[in-house]
Every structure is written in C-alpha cells, then in structure tokens.
Short mmCIF file of C-alpha atoms in Angstrom, two decimals:
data_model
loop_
_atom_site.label_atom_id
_atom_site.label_comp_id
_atom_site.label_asym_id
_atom_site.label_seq_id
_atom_site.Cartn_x
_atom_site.Cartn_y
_atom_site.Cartn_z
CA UNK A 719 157.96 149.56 15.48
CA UNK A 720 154.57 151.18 16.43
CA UNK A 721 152.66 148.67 14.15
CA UNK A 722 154.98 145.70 15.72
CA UNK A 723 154.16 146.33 19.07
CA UNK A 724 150.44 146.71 18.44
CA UNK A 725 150.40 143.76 16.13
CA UNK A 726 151.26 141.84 19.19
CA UNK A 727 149.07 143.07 21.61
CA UNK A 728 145.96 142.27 18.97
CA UNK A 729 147.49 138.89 18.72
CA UNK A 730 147.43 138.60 22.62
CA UNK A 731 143.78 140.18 22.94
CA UNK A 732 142.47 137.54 20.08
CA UNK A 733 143.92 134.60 21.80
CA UNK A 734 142.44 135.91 25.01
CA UNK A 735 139.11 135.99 22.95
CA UNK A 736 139.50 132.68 21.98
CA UNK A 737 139.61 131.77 25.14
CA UNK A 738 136.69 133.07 26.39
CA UNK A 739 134.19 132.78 23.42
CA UNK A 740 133.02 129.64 23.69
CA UNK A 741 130.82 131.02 27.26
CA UNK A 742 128.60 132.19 24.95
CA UNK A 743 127.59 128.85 23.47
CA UNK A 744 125.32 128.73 27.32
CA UNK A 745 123.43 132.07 26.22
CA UNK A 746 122.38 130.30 23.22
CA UNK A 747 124.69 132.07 20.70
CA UNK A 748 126.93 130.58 17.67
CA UNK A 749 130.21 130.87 19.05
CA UNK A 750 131.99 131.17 15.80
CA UNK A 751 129.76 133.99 15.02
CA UNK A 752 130.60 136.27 18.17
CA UNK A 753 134.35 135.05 17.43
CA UNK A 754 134.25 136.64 14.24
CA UNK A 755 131.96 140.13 15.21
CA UNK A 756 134.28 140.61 18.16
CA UNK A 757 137.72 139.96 16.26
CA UNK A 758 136.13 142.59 13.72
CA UNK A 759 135.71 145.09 16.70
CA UNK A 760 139.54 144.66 18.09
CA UNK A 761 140.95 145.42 14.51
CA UNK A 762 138.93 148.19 13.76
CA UNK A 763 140.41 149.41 16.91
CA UNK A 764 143.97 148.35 15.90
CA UNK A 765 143.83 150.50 12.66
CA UNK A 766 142.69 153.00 14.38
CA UNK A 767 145.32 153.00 17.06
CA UNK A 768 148.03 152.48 14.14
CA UNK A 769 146.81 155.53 12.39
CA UNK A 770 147.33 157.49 15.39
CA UNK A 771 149.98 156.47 17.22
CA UNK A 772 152.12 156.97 13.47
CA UNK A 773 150.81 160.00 13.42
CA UNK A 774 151.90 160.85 16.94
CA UNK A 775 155.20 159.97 15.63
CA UNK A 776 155.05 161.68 12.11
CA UNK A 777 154.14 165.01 13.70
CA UNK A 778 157.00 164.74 16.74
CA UNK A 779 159.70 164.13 13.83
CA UNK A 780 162.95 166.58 13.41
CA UNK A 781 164.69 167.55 10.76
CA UNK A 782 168.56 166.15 11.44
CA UNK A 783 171.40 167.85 9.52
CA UNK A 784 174.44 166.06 8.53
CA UNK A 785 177.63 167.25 9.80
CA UNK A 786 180.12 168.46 6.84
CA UNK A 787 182.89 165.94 6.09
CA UNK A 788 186.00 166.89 7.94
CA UNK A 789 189.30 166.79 5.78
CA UNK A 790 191.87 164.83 7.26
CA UNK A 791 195.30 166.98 7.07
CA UNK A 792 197.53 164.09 8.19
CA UNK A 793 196.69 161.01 6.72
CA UNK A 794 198.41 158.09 9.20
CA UNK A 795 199.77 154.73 7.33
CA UNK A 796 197.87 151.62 7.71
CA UNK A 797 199.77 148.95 8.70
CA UNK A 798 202.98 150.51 8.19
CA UNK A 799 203.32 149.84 4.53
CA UNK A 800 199.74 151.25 2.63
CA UNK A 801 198.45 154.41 2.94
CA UNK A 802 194.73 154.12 3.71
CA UNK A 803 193.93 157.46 1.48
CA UNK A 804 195.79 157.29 -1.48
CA UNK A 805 196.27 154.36 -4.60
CA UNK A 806 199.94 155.99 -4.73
CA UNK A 807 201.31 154.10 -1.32
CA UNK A 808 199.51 150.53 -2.77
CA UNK A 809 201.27 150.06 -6.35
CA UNK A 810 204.80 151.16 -4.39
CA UNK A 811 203.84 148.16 -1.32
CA UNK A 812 205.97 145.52 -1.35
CA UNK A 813 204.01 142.52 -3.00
CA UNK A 814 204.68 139.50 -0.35
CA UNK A 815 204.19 135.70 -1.22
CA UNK A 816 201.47 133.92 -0.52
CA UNK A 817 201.99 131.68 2.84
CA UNK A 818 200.34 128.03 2.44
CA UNK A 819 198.94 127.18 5.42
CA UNK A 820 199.22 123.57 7.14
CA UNK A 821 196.75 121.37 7.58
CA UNK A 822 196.74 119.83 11.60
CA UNK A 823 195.03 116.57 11.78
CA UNK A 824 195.97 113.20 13.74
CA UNK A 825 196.65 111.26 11.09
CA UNK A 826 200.29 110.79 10.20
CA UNK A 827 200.93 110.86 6.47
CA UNK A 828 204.23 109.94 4.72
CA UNK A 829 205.18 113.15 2.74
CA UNK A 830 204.59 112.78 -1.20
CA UNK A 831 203.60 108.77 -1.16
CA UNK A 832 200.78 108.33 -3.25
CA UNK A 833 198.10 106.67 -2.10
CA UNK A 834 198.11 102.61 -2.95
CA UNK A 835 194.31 100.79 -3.38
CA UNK A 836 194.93 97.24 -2.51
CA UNK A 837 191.61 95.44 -2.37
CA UNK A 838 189.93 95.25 -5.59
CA UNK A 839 186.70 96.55 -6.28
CA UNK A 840 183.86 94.09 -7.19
CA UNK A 841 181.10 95.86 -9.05
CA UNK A 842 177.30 95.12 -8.33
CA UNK A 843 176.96 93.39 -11.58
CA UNK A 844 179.95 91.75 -11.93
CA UNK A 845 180.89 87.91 -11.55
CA UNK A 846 181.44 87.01 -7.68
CA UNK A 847 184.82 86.83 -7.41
CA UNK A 848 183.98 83.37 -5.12
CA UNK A 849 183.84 81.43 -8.31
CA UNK A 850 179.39 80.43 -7.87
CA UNK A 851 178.83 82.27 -10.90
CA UNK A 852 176.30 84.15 -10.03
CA UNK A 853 176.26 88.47 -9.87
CA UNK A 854 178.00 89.51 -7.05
CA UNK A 855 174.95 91.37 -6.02
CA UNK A 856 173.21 87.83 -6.11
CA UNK A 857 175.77 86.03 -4.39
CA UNK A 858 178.60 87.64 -1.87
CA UNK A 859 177.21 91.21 -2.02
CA UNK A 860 173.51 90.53 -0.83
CA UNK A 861 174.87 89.67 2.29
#
C-alpha cells in the first residue's frame, strides 16, 4: 500500500516535470538532459521515502493472537436432511432425482419430430444444379 500510494505521487510529480522541462531549452540547456538529472533526483527521494515510511510501519506492527477454536456442543441440521458436521447424516440422506430443467424460448417446437432438411445442399465444387455446366461456385454461387 505504502509503495502504491507513493508510486503514484512520483508518477504525478514526473508528469508535472514533463511539463515544465522544456523552459529550460530558453536558458540554453538540453532539455532531455535536465529531464533525466531531475527524474534521478525525485526517485532517489522515492526510495528513500519507501524505506521509511515501511519502516514506520514495520516498527508500529503487533503481534495478533488467534482466538482458540470454539467446539460446537449442538450441531444444528442443514437443510433439514444433512448434518453439516458429520459424514454419518450424508450416506443416511435421502438421494433425490435429478430435475431436468426446461428450456423457455419463443419458438414453438412439435415434441419429438425430428428435424426434416428440405432444400438440398449444392457444394462449392459441384455441378450447378441450373444445368450450364459449369461449378456452382462459377455459375449460381458467385452471385
């Protein structure tokens, strides 16, 4: 988080750099030049605000016990059928069949009709079924 946060303010502080850099071209200095000396100067100063800002944080730490795990005396049925803390309750559940469920759609489909193909399907290489002679990609199928 610390290294985040000042990650982002560098990134602000270079773009403002940017921005202002190219001023010095009037005093007769390389822009690119001070660009690159000056960016050198903020992260210098953003590892050295890393390093102490996570040590801040290092040396404010606390040492957090976990709290014993409580026993539960009365274990309560899940569901009314499986008990949630023992493999006893599952192997004695009723097993229950598997419900299928429907497909919605607007279409209206006659119950186990297969479906028919009546048009007959003219391959690209294939005689035109016009009678020319030529492929059908040549003849009816460039179109």
């Amino acid at each position: 988080m610390v290294i985040d946060n000042l990650w982002k303010d560098h990134l602000y502080e270079m773009d403002h750099l940017k921005g202002g850099v190219q001023f010095r071209s009037y005093g007769q200095k390389n822009p690119l030049y001070e660009y690159q000396r000056e960016g050198l100067k903020l992260f210098e100063q953003l590892r050295g605000e890393i390093s102490k800002e996570v040590s801040n944080y290092i040396f404010r730490l606390e040492r957090v016990e976990r709290e014993p795990q409580r026993k539960v005396n009365n274990p309560r049925l899940v569901h009314n059928e499986v008990n949630s803390y023992s493999d006893q309750e599952i192997a004695a559940a009723p097993v229950r069949a598997a419900v299928q469920p429907q497909l919605v759609t607007n279409r209206v489909v006659a119950a186990n009709q297969p479906v028919v193909k009546t048009a007959v399907q003219v391959g690209r290489n294939d005689p035109c079924p016009c009678g020319s002679g030529k492929k059908y990609k040549k003849c009816c199928g460039a179109v």
